[in-house]
PDB file of C-alpha atoms in Angstrom:
ATOM      1  CA  MET V 254       0.000   0.000   0.000  1.00  0.00           C
ATOM      2  CA  ASP V 255       1.381   3.376  -1.002  1.00  0.00           C
ATOM      3  CA  LEU V 256       1.117   5.834   1.871  1.00  0.00           C
ATOM      4  CA  THR V 257       2.632   8.867   0.208  1.00  0.00           C
ATOM      5  CA  LEU V 258       1.432  12.352   1.014  1.00  0.00           C
ATOM      6  CA  THR V 259       1.147  15.311  -1.332  1.00  0.00           C
ATOM      7  CA  PRO V 260       1.296  18.755   0.268  1.00  0.00           C
ATOM      8  CA  ILE V 261      -1.832  20.825  -0.431  1.00  0.00           C
ATOM      9  CA  GLY V 262      -0.190  24.076   0.590  1.00  0.00           C
ATOM     10  CA  VAL V 263       2.417  25.732   2.760  1.00  0.00           C
ATOM     11  CA  VAL V 264       2.613  27.809   5.962  1.00  0.00           C
ATOM     12  CA  LYS V 265       3.892  31.389   5.761  1.00  0.00           C
ATOM     13  CA  ASN V 266       4.653  33.129   9.050  1.00  0.00           C
ATOM     14  CA  THR V 267       7.413  34.662  11.165  1.00  0.00           C
ATOM     15  CA  ILE V 268       8.218  31.508  13.184  1.00  0.00           C
ATOM     16  CA  LYS V 269      11.638  30.303  12.060  1.00  0.00           C
ATOM     17  CA  GLU V 270      12.419  27.653  14.683  1.00  0.00           C
ATOM     18  CA  PRO V 271      10.193  24.986  16.280  1.00  0.00           C
ATOM     19  CA  GLY V 272       9.502  25.332  20.001  1.00  0.00           C
ATOM     20  CA  ARG V 273       7.356  27.289  22.347  1.00  0.00           C
ATOM     21  CA  HIS V 274       6.081  30.468  20.794  1.00  0.00           C
ATOM     22  CA  GLU V 275       3.466  32.998  21.567  1.00  0.00           C
ATOM     23  CA  GLN V 276       1.508  31.202  18.887  1.00  0.00           C
ATOM     24  CA  GLN V 277      -1.770  32.869  19.783  1.00  0.00           C
ATOM     25  CA  ALA V 278      -0.239  36.198  18.845  1.00  0.00           C
ATOM     26  CA  VAL V 279       1.300  35.101  15.545  1.00  0.00           C
ATOM     27  CA  VAL V 280      -0.796  35.495  12.414  1.00  0.00           C
ATOM     28  CA  SER V 281       0.016  32.764   9.885  1.00  0.00           C
ATOM     29  CA  GLU V 282      -1.032  32.419   6.293  1.00  0.00           C
ATOM     30  CA  ILE V 283      -1.815  29.064   4.753  1.00  0.00           C
ATOM     31  CA  ILE V 284      -1.168  29.323   1.033  1.00  0.00           C
ATOM     32  CA  VAL V 285      -3.183  26.558  -0.626  1.00  0.00           C
ATOM     33  CA  HIS V 286      -2.087  25.365  -4.083  1.00  0.00           C
ATOM     34  CA  GLU V 287      -3.876  27.356  -6.768  1.00  0.00           C
ATOM     35  CA  ASP V 288      -5.483  24.245  -8.320  1.00  0.00           C
ATOM     36  CA  LEU V 289      -7.126  23.350  -4.973  1.00  0.00           C
ATOM     37  CA  LYS V 290      -8.615  26.805  -4.423  1.00  0.00           C
ATOM     38  CA  GLU V 291     -12.199  25.568  -4.940  1.00  0.00           C
ATOM     39  CA  ALA V 292     -11.739  23.034  -2.140  1.00  0.00           C
ATOM     40  CA  LEU V 293     -11.792  25.982   0.304  1.00  0.00           C
ATOM     41  CA  ASP V 294     -15.289  27.126  -0.722  1.00  0.00           C
ATOM     42  CA  ARG V 295     -17.373  28.271   2.267  1.00  0.00           C
ATOM     43  CA  ILE V 296     -14.659  27.502   4.813  1.00  0.00           C
ATOM     44  CA  GLU V 297     -15.096  31.056   6.158  1.00  0.00           C
ATOM     45  CA  GLU V 298     -18.418  29.897   7.662  1.00  0.00           C
ATOM     46  CA  PHE V 299     -16.383  28.132  10.368  1.00  0.00           C
ATOM     47  CA  SER V 300     -14.729  30.032  13.199  1.00  0.00           C
ATOM     48  CA  HIS V 301     -12.038  27.375  13.672  1.00  0.00           C
ATOM     49  CA  ILE V 302     -10.301  24.870  11.429  1.00  0.00           C
ATOM     50  CA  VAL V 303      -8.101  21.849  12.079  1.00  0.00           C
ATOM     51  CA  VAL V 304      -4.769  22.087  10.258  1.00  0.00           C
ATOM     52  CA  ILE V 305      -2.841  18.894   9.553  1.00  0.00           C
ATOM     53  CA  TYR V 306       0.786  19.420   8.615  1.00  0.00           C
ATOM     54  CA  TRP V 307       4.100  17.652   8.146  1.00  0.00           C
ATOM     55  CA  MET V 308       6.728  18.554  10.752  1.00  0.00           C
ATOM     56  CA  HIS V 309       9.553  18.700   8.226  1.00  0.00           C
ATOM     57  CA  LYS V 310      12.214  19.769  10.744  1.00  0.00           C
ATOM     58  CA  ILE V 311      12.052  16.363  12.487  1.00  0.00           C
ATOM     59  CA  THR V 312      15.028  14.325  11.291  1.00  0.00           C
ATOM     60  CA  PRO V 313      14.595  10.591  10.507  1.00  0.00           C
ATOM     61  CA  SER V 314      16.580   9.601  13.629  1.00  0.00           C
ATOM     62  CA  ARG V 315      14.245  11.587  15.903  1.00  0.00           C
ATOM     63  CA  ARG V 316      11.333   9.631  14.446  1.00  0.00           C
ATOM     64  CA  LEU V 317      12.662   6.574  16.327  1.00  0.00           C
ATOM     65  CA  THR V 318      12.058   8.184  19.756  1.00  0.00           C
ATOM     66  CA  LEU V 319       9.845   5.975  21.962  1.00  0.00           C
ATOM     67  CA  LYS V 320       9.763   7.951  25.225  1.00  0.00           C
ATOM     68  CA  VAL V 321      10.040  11.601  26.227  1.00  0.00           C
ATOM     69  CA  HIS V 322       9.857  13.827  29.270  1.00  0.00           C
ATOM     70  CA  PRO V 323       6.490  15.607  29.068  1.00  0.00           C
ATOM     71  CA  MET V 324       6.907  19.078  27.578  1.00  0.00           C
ATOM     72  CA  GLY V 325      10.684  18.619  27.733  1.00  0.00           C
ATOM     73  CA  LYS V 326      10.683  18.909  31.550  1.00  0.00           C
ATOM     74  CA  GLN V 327      13.451  16.642  32.845  1.00  0.00           C
ATOM     75  CA  ASP V 328      11.870  16.480  36.311  1.00  0.00           C
ATOM     76  CA  LEU V 329       8.747  14.793  34.958  1.00  0.00           C
ATOM     77  CA  SER V 330       8.943  11.007  34.475  1.00  0.00           C
ATOM     78  CA  LEU V 331       9.214   9.586  30.973  1.00  0.00           C
ATOM     79  CA  VAL V 332       6.055   8.797  29.037  1.00  0.00           C
ATOM     80  CA  GLY V 333       5.521   7.016  25.732  1.00  0.00           C
ATOM     81  CA  ILE V 334       5.603   9.183  22.623  1.00  0.00           C
ATOM     82  CA  PHE V 335       1.937   8.336  21.946  1.00  0.00           C
ATOM     83  CA  SER V 336       1.094   9.722  25.425  1.00  0.00           C
ATOM     84  CA  SER V 337       2.761  12.980  24.440  1.00  0.00           C
ATOM     85  CA  ARG V 338       2.327  15.740  21.869  1.00  0.00           C
ATOM     86  CA  SER V 339       6.082  15.856  21.210  1.00  0.00           C
ATOM     87  CA  PRO V 340       6.870  16.312  17.504  1.00  0.00           C
ATOM     88  CA  ALA V 341       9.487  13.494  17.509  1.00  0.00           C
ATOM     89  CA  ARG V 342       7.054  10.753  16.422  1.00  0.00           C
ATOM     90  CA  PRO V 343       7.162   7.838  13.955  1.00  0.00           C
ATOM     91  CA  ASN V 344       4.984   9.844  11.537  1.00  0.00           C
ATOM     92  CA  PRO V 345       5.646  13.541  12.197  1.00  0.00           C
ATOM     93  CA  ILE V 346       2.089  14.681  11.576  1.00  0.00           C
ATOM     94  CA  GLY V 347       1.079  17.822  13.446  1.00  0.00           C
ATOM     95  CA  ILE V 348      -2.548  18.603  14.214  1.00  0.00           C
ATOM     96  CA  ILE V 349      -3.819  21.843  15.632  1.00  0.00           C
ATOM     97  CA  THR V 350      -7.100  23.681  15.873  1.00  0.00           C
ATOM     98  CA  VAL V 351      -6.679  27.332  14.886  1.00  0.00           C
ATOM     99  CA  LYS V 352      -8.863  30.403  14.628  1.00  0.00           C
ATOM    100  CA  LEU V 353      -9.769  31.348  11.066  1.00  0.00           C
ATOM    101  CA  LEU V 354      -9.513  35.116  10.596  1.00  0.00           C
ATOM    102  CA  GLU V 355      -9.905  35.433   6.849  1.00  0.00           C
ATOM    103  CA  HIS V 356     -10.365  33.443   3.657  1.00  0.00           C
ATOM    104  CA  ARG V 357      -9.335  35.227   0.486  1.00  0.00           C
ATOM    105  CA  ASP V 358      -8.869  33.345  -2.760  1.00  0.00           C
ATOM    106  CA  ASN V 359      -6.370  30.515  -2.022  1.00  0.00           C
ATOM    107  CA  VAL V 360      -5.107  32.033   1.243  1.00  0.00           C
ATOM    108  CA  LEU V 361      -6.307  31.462   4.802  1.00  0.00           C
ATOM    109  CA  LYS V 362      -5.231  33.806   7.574  1.00  0.00           C
ATOM    110  CA  VAL V 363      -5.207  32.159  11.027  1.00  0.00           C
ATOM    111  CA  THR V 364      -3.956  32.577  14.590  1.00  0.00           C
ATOM    112  CA  GLY V 365      -2.830  29.775  16.897  1.00  0.00           C
ATOM    113  CA  LEU V 366      -0.827  27.780  14.358  1.00  0.00           C
ATOM    114  CA  ASP V 367       2.346  26.322  15.929  1.00  0.00           C
ATOM    115  CA  ALA V 368       4.042  25.347  12.665  1.00  0.00           C
ATOM    116  CA  VAL V 369       7.195  27.047  11.403  1.00  0.00           C
ATOM    117  CA  ASP V 370       7.495  29.046   8.195  1.00  0.00           C
ATOM    118  CA  GLY V 371       7.643  26.759   5.157  1.00  0.00           C
ATOM    119  CA  THR V 372       5.820  23.822   6.785  1.00  0.00           C
ATOM    120  CA  PRO V 373       4.012  21.616   4.217  1.00  0.00           C
ATOM    121  CA  VAL V 374       0.253  21.487   4.880  1.00  0.00           C
ATOM    122  CA  LEU V 375      -1.441  18.097   4.324  1.00  0.00           C
ATOM    123  CA  ASP V 376      -5.095  18.722   5.041  1.00  0.00           C
ATOM    124  CA  ILE V 377      -7.579  21.249   6.383  1.00  0.00           C
ATOM    125  CA  LYS V 378     -10.788  20.192   8.113  1.00  0.00           C
ATOM    126  CA  PRO V 379     -13.573  22.261   9.635  1.00  0.00           C
ATOM    127  CA  TYR V 380     -13.577  22.155  13.432  1.00  0.00           C
ATOM    128  CA  ILE V 381     -16.868  20.674  14.613  1.00  0.00           C
ATOM    129  CA  PRO V 382     -17.573  20.753  18.371  1.00  0.00           C
ATOM    130  CA  GLY V 383     -18.921  17.426  19.560  1.00  0.00           C
ATOM    131  CA  TYR V 384     -17.092  15.595  16.787  1.00  0.00           C
ATOM    132  CA  ASP V 385     -13.685  16.863  17.836  1.00  0.00           C
ATOM    133  CA  SER V 386     -14.271  17.521  21.513  1.00  0.00           C
ATOM    134  CA  PRO V 387     -15.654  15.003  23.988  1.00  0.00           C
ATOM    135  CA  THR V 388     -17.685  16.511  26.792  1.00  0.00           C
ATOM    136  CA  LYS V 389     -15.951  14.835  29.709  1.00  0.00           C
ATOM    137  CA  ALA V 390     -12.268  14.368  29.021  1.00  0.00           C
ATOM    138  CA  GLU V 391      -9.787  13.598  31.777  1.00  0.00           C
ATOM    139  CA  THR V 392      -6.048  14.090  31.692  1.00  0.00           C
ATOM    140  CA  PRO V 393      -3.281  13.046  34.103  1.00  0.00           C
ATOM    141  CA  SER V 394      -2.129  15.551  36.708  1.00  0.00           C
ATOM    142  CA  TRP V 395       1.177  16.194  34.925  1.00  0.00           C
ATOM    143  CA  ILE V 396      -0.801  17.619  32.022  1.00  0.00           C
ATOM    144  CA  THR V 397      -3.163  19.689  34.123  1.00  0.00           C
ATOM    145  CA  LYS V 398      -0.283  21.065  36.183  1.00  0.00           C
ATOM    146  CA  GLN V 399       1.585  22.283  33.132  1.00  0.00           C
ATOM    147  CA  ARG V 400      -1.275  24.091  31.439  1.00  0.00           C
TER     148      ARG V 400
ATOM    149  CA  MET P 246      11.117  16.038   0.486  1.00  0.00           C
ATOM    150  CA  ASP P 247       9.971  12.496   1.218  1.00  0.00           C
ATOM    151  CA  LEU P 248       6.510  12.499   2.746  1.00  0.00           C
ATOM    152  CA  THR P 249       6.045   8.771   3.169  1.00  0.00           C
ATOM    153  CA  LEU P 250       4.095   7.357   6.073  1.00  0.00           C
ATOM    154  CA  THR P 251       4.755   4.153   7.982  1.00  0.00           C
ATOM    155  CA  PRO P 252       1.775   2.558   9.715  1.00  0.00           C
ATOM    156  CA  ILE P 253       2.305   2.200  13.469  1.00  0.00           C
ATOM    157  CA  GLY P 254      -0.545  -0.263  13.866  1.00  0.00           C
ATOM    158  CA  VAL P 255      -3.892  -1.437  12.560  1.00  0.00           C
ATOM    159  CA  VAL P 256      -7.588  -1.226  13.485  1.00  0.00           C
ATOM    160  CA  LYS P 257      -9.456  -4.400  14.376  1.00  0.00           C
ATOM    161  CA  ASN P 258     -13.242  -4.177  14.636  1.00  0.00           C
ATOM    162  CA  THR P 259     -16.534  -5.372  13.136  1.00  0.00           C
ATOM    163  CA  ILE P 260     -16.966  -2.437  10.686  1.00  0.00           C
ATOM    164  CA  LYS P 261     -16.453  -3.820   7.195  1.00  0.00           C
ATOM    165  CA  GLU P 262     -17.643  -0.898   5.047  1.00  0.00           C
ATOM    166  CA  PRO P 263     -17.072   2.854   5.439  1.00  0.00           C
ATOM    167  CA  GLY P 264     -20.129   4.992   6.145  1.00  0.00           C
ATOM    168  CA  ARG P 265     -22.426   5.898   8.960  1.00  0.00           C
ATOM    169  CA  HIS P 266     -22.230   3.439  11.803  1.00  0.00           C
ATOM    170  CA  GLU P 267     -23.299   3.319  15.360  1.00  0.00           C
ATOM    171  CA  GLN P 268     -19.665   3.998  16.062  1.00  0.00           C
ATOM    172  CA  GLN P 269     -20.232   4.863  19.701  1.00  0.00           C
ATOM    173  CA  ALA P 270     -21.430   1.308  20.256  1.00  0.00           C
ATOM    174  CA  VAL P 271     -18.608  -0.423  18.410  1.00  0.00           C
ATOM    175  CA  VAL P 272     -15.575  -1.447  20.430  1.00  0.00           C
ATOM    176  CA  SER P 273     -12.431  -1.302  18.298  1.00  0.00           C
ATOM    177  CA  GLU P 274      -8.968  -2.543  19.038  1.00  0.00           C
ATOM    178  CA  ILE P 275      -5.890  -0.686  17.896  1.00  0.00           C
ATOM    179  CA  ILE P 276      -3.085  -3.190  17.552  1.00  0.00           C
ATOM    180  CA  VAL P 277       0.176  -1.269  17.756  1.00  0.00           C
ATOM    181  CA  HIS P 278       3.301  -2.827  16.241  1.00  0.00           C
ATOM    182  CA  GLU P 279       5.143  -4.858  18.859  1.00  0.00           C
ATOM    183  CA  ASP P 280       8.364  -2.805  18.536  1.00  0.00           C
ATOM    184  CA  LEU P 281       6.453   0.418  19.365  1.00  0.00           C
ATOM    185  CA  LYS P 282       4.798  -0.981  22.498  1.00  0.00           C
ATOM    186  CA  GLU P 283       6.844   1.253  24.819  1.00  0.00           C
ATOM    187  CA  ALA P 284       5.544   4.347  22.995  1.00  0.00           C
ATOM    188  CA  LEU P 285       2.153   3.668  24.623  1.00  0.00           C
ATOM    189  CA  ASP P 286       3.487   3.926  28.188  1.00  0.00           C
ATOM    190  CA  ARG P 287       1.061   5.737  30.521  1.00  0.00           C
ATOM    191  CA  ILE P 288      -1.514   6.387  27.782  1.00  0.00           C
ATOM    192  CA  GLU P 289      -4.164   4.860  30.071  1.00  0.00           C
ATOM    193  CA  GLU P 290      -3.922   8.041  32.170  1.00  0.00           C
ATOM    194  CA  PHE P 291      -5.936   9.793  29.460  1.00  0.00           C
ATOM    195  CA  SER P 292      -9.681   9.254  29.075  1.00  0.00           C
ATOM    196  CA  HIS P 293      -9.614  10.115  25.371  1.00  0.00           C
ATOM    197  CA  ILE P 294      -7.070   9.816  22.571  1.00  0.00           C
ATOM    198  CA  VAL P 295      -6.841  11.251  19.067  1.00  0.00           C
ATOM    199  CA  VAL P 296      -6.387   8.534  16.446  1.00  0.00           C
ATOM    200  CA  ILE P 297      -4.868   9.475  13.089  1.00  0.00           C
ATOM    201  CA  TYR P 298      -5.369   6.911  10.378  1.00  0.00           C
ATOM    202  CA  TRP P 299      -5.102   6.350   6.636  1.00  0.00           C
ATOM    203  CA  MET P 300      -8.460   5.905   4.896  1.00  0.00           C
ATOM    204  CA  HIS P 301      -7.233   3.106   2.658  1.00  0.00           C
ATOM    205  CA  LYS P 302     -10.598   2.504   0.965  1.00  0.00           C
ATOM    206  CA  ILE P 303     -10.423   5.898  -0.796  1.00  0.00           C
ATOM    207  CA  THR P 304      -9.339   5.268  -4.391  1.00  0.00           C
ATOM    208  CA  PRO P 305      -6.829   7.629  -6.054  1.00  0.00           C
ATOM    209  CA  SER P 306      -9.539   9.122  -8.323  1.00  0.00           C
ATOM    210  CA  ARG P 307     -11.693  10.078  -5.326  1.00  0.00           C
ATOM    211  CA  ARG P 308      -8.713  11.984  -3.935  1.00  0.00           C
ATOM    212  CA  LEU P 309      -9.248  14.522  -6.742  1.00  0.00           C
ATOM    213  CA  THR P 310     -12.689  15.566  -5.416  1.00  0.00           C
ATOM    214  CA  LEU P 311     -12.858  19.339  -4.821  1.00  0.00           C
ATOM    215  CA  LYS P 312     -16.499  19.791  -3.724  1.00  0.00           C
ATOM    216  CA  VAL P 313     -19.108  17.671  -1.974  1.00  0.00           C
ATOM    217  CA  HIS P 314     -22.642  17.868  -0.648  1.00  0.00           C
ATOM    218  CA  PRO P 315     -22.331  18.081   3.147  1.00  0.00           C
ATOM    219  CA  MET P 316     -22.823  14.658   4.716  1.00  0.00           C
ATOM    220  CA  GLY P 317     -23.811  13.317   1.297  1.00  0.00           C
ATOM    221  CA  LYS P 318     -27.154  15.181   1.403  1.00  0.00           C
ATOM    222  CA  GLN P 319     -27.961  16.197  -2.179  1.00  0.00           C
ATOM    223  CA  ASP P 320     -30.357  18.944  -0.989  1.00  0.00           C
ATOM    224  CA  LEU P 321     -27.528  20.817   0.722  1.00  0.00           C
ATOM    225  CA  SER P 322     -25.406  23.088  -1.515  1.00  0.00           C
ATOM    226  CA  LEU P 323     -21.900  22.041  -2.459  1.00  0.00           C
ATOM    227  CA  VAL P 324     -19.005  23.013  -0.206  1.00  0.00           C
ATOM    228  CA  GLY P 325     -15.267  22.692  -0.694  1.00  0.00           C
ATOM    229  CA  ILE P 326     -13.693  19.444   0.473  1.00  0.00           C
ATOM    230  CA  PHE P 327     -11.672  21.365   3.092  1.00  0.00           C
ATOM    231  CA  SER P 328     -14.989  22.697   4.507  1.00  0.00           C
ATOM    232  CA  SER P 329     -16.163  19.121   4.916  1.00  0.00           C
ATOM    233  CA  ARG P 330     -15.171  15.983   6.819  1.00  0.00           C
ATOM    234  CA  SER P 331     -15.769  13.811   3.753  1.00  0.00           C
ATOM    235  CA  PRO P 332     -13.101  11.098   3.401  1.00  0.00           C
ATOM    236  CA  ALA P 333     -12.553  11.859  -0.319  1.00  0.00           C
ATOM    237  CA  ARG P 334      -9.658  14.271   0.239  1.00  0.00           C
ATOM    238  CA  PRO P 335      -6.269  14.890  -1.412  1.00  0.00           C
ATOM    239  CA  ASN P 336      -4.556  13.193   1.560  1.00  0.00           C
ATOM    240  CA  PRO P 337      -7.015  10.671   3.014  1.00  0.00           C
ATOM    241  CA  ILE P 338      -6.008  11.215   6.626  1.00  0.00           C
ATOM    242  CA  GLY P 339      -8.757  10.535   9.153  1.00  0.00           C
ATOM    243  CA  ILE P 340      -8.710  12.086  12.614  1.00  0.00           C
ATOM    244  CA  ILE P 341     -11.050  11.221  15.427  1.00  0.00           C
ATOM    245  CA  THR P 342     -11.154  11.595  19.177  1.00  0.00           C
ATOM    246  CA  VAL P 343     -12.155   8.321  20.838  1.00  0.00           C
ATOM    247  CA  LYS P 344     -12.741   7.062  24.342  1.00  0.00           C
ATOM    248  CA  LEU P 345      -9.943   4.867  25.680  1.00  0.00           C
ATOM    249  CA  LEU P 346     -11.373   1.884  27.546  1.00  0.00           C
ATOM    250  CA  GLU P 347      -8.286  -0.206  28.105  1.00  0.00           C
ATOM    251  CA  HIS P 348      -4.544  -0.377  27.465  1.00  0.00           C
ATOM    252  CA  ARG P 349      -3.029  -3.811  27.629  1.00  0.00           C
ATOM    253  CA  ASP P 350       0.428  -4.496  26.256  1.00  0.00           C
ATOM    254  CA  ASN P 351       0.417  -3.291  22.609  1.00  0.00           C
ATOM    255  CA  VAL P 352      -3.378  -3.157  22.334  1.00  0.00           C
ATOM    256  CA  LEU P 353      -5.750  -0.258  22.964  1.00  0.00           C
ATOM    257  CA  LYS P 354      -9.469  -0.854  23.302  1.00  0.00           C
ATOM    258  CA  VAL P 355     -11.588   2.170  22.315  1.00  0.00           C
ATOM    259  CA  THR P 356     -15.126   3.254  21.431  1.00  0.00           C
ATOM    260  CA  GLY P 357     -16.086   5.929  18.927  1.00  0.00           C
ATOM    261  CA  LEU P 358     -13.604   4.995  16.205  1.00  0.00           C
ATOM    262  CA  ASP P 359     -15.144   5.383  12.717  1.00  0.00           C
ATOM    263  CA  ALA P 360     -12.438   3.492  10.828  1.00  0.00           C
ATOM    264  CA  VAL P 361     -13.084   0.138   9.147  1.00  0.00           C
ATOM    265  CA  ASP P 362     -11.437  -3.139  10.048  1.00  0.00           C
ATOM    266  CA  GLY P 363      -7.873  -3.282   8.712  1.00  0.00           C
ATOM    267  CA  THR P 364      -7.328   0.503   8.605  1.00  0.00           C
ATOM    268  CA  PRO P 365      -3.647   1.481   8.953  1.00  0.00           C
ATOM    269  CA  VAL P 366      -3.054   3.678  12.006  1.00  0.00           C
ATOM    270  CA  LEU P 367      -0.521   6.511  11.572  1.00  0.00           C
ATOM    271  CA  ASP P 368      -0.367   8.166  14.959  1.00  0.00           C
ATOM    272  CA  ILE P 369      -1.956   8.303  18.394  1.00  0.00           C
ATOM    273  CA  LYS P 370      -1.971  11.485  20.476  1.00  0.00           C
ATOM    274  CA  PRO P 371      -3.414  12.177  23.917  1.00  0.00           C
ATOM    275  CA  TYR P 372      -6.540  14.330  23.803  1.00  0.00           C
ATOM    276  CA  ILE P 373      -5.886  17.539  25.723  1.00  0.00           C
ATOM    277  CA  PRO P 374      -8.862  19.864  26.305  1.00  0.00           C
ATOM    278  CA  GLY P 375      -7.899  23.464  25.581  1.00  0.00           C
ATOM    279  CA  TYR P 376      -5.272  22.376  23.089  1.00  0.00           C
ATOM    280  CA  ASP P 377      -7.723  20.482  20.904  1.00  0.00           C
ATOM    281  CA  SER P 378     -10.934  22.297  21.701  1.00  0.00           C
ATOM    282  CA  PRO P 379     -11.426  26.051  21.423  1.00  0.00           C
ATOM    283  CA  THR P 380     -13.879  27.475  23.912  1.00  0.00           C
ATOM    284  CA  LYS P 381     -16.050  29.445  21.497  1.00  0.00           C
ATOM    285  CA  ALA P 382     -16.305  27.662  18.170  1.00  0.00           C
ATOM    286  CA  GLU P 383     -18.977  28.550  15.627  1.00  0.00           C
ATOM    287  CA  THR P 384     -20.215  26.409  12.768  1.00  0.00           C
ATOM    288  CA  PRO P 385     -22.538  27.169   9.844  1.00  0.00           C
ATOM    289  CA  SER P 386     -26.234  26.308  10.209  1.00  0.00           C
ATOM    290  CA  TRP P 387     -25.968  23.353   7.828  1.00  0.00           C
ATOM    291  CA  ILE P 388     -23.639  21.689  10.289  1.00  0.00           C
ATOM    292  CA  THR P 389     -25.663  22.487  13.388  1.00  0.00           C
ATOM    293  CA  LYS P 390     -28.872  21.297  11.711  1.00  0.00           C
ATOM    294  CA  GLN P 391     -27.394  17.924  10.896  1.00  0.00           C
ATOM    295  CA  ARG P 392     -26.077  17.093  14.325  1.00  0.00           C
TER     296      ARG P 392
END
């Protein structure tokens, strides 16, 4: 089975290095390929969208990581990579829900995107409460404490 | 840039065909590859997980779809594929938040997964409220009406 991805667009913003940023403050543009422009029709009717992207700064060797300290904090015990949002994963797919400010032609303007400038975008989905957000979610204390 | 995915596991359930299912009632197993078992450590501390999977039943020609009727309802006007959750997308990546019932060894037992039996799994992330769910999301009336 061929599991090859084709970027549908690219991120344009001022974030040059991965890491913690004041992402809520940064306005990013998602430039969708011209021939996919129609696929954005009526997306401005949603306040939020889910952006799926390829974390292209993750080297192949980092994709072998199995355990990490949550949020890079050495004093927190190791957890499995699938129990973490760390980018160093077998398939470096990033997913984030962002606020959609503007849709013009093949360009979306958003805030809240944590991807660096030049990141290949794989998919865009409308954010639908209920579908994407369970009503009663519980997280371990090491998550709650850090947020 | 090589954007090739490697499955990290596979879905095992009783859903044989894609479409609308009583997915909340179906218990699915996610069988993670044996050599990635450690990457699941402490995932049972989360009540919900985000499952990213490859919708392998989508043929290459369907990946060229640019517009669809929302939820397949012909009486609703066409919207762009990126304004829809339809599986017929350029990169057939499915994302869903599911309830985690059990973690045993390399197997996760979940409810709410809408993937068919045999679906390749690409990634598993912990569901973190706040990160994944904006507080004030708005959707168009054709979404609200259908749910």
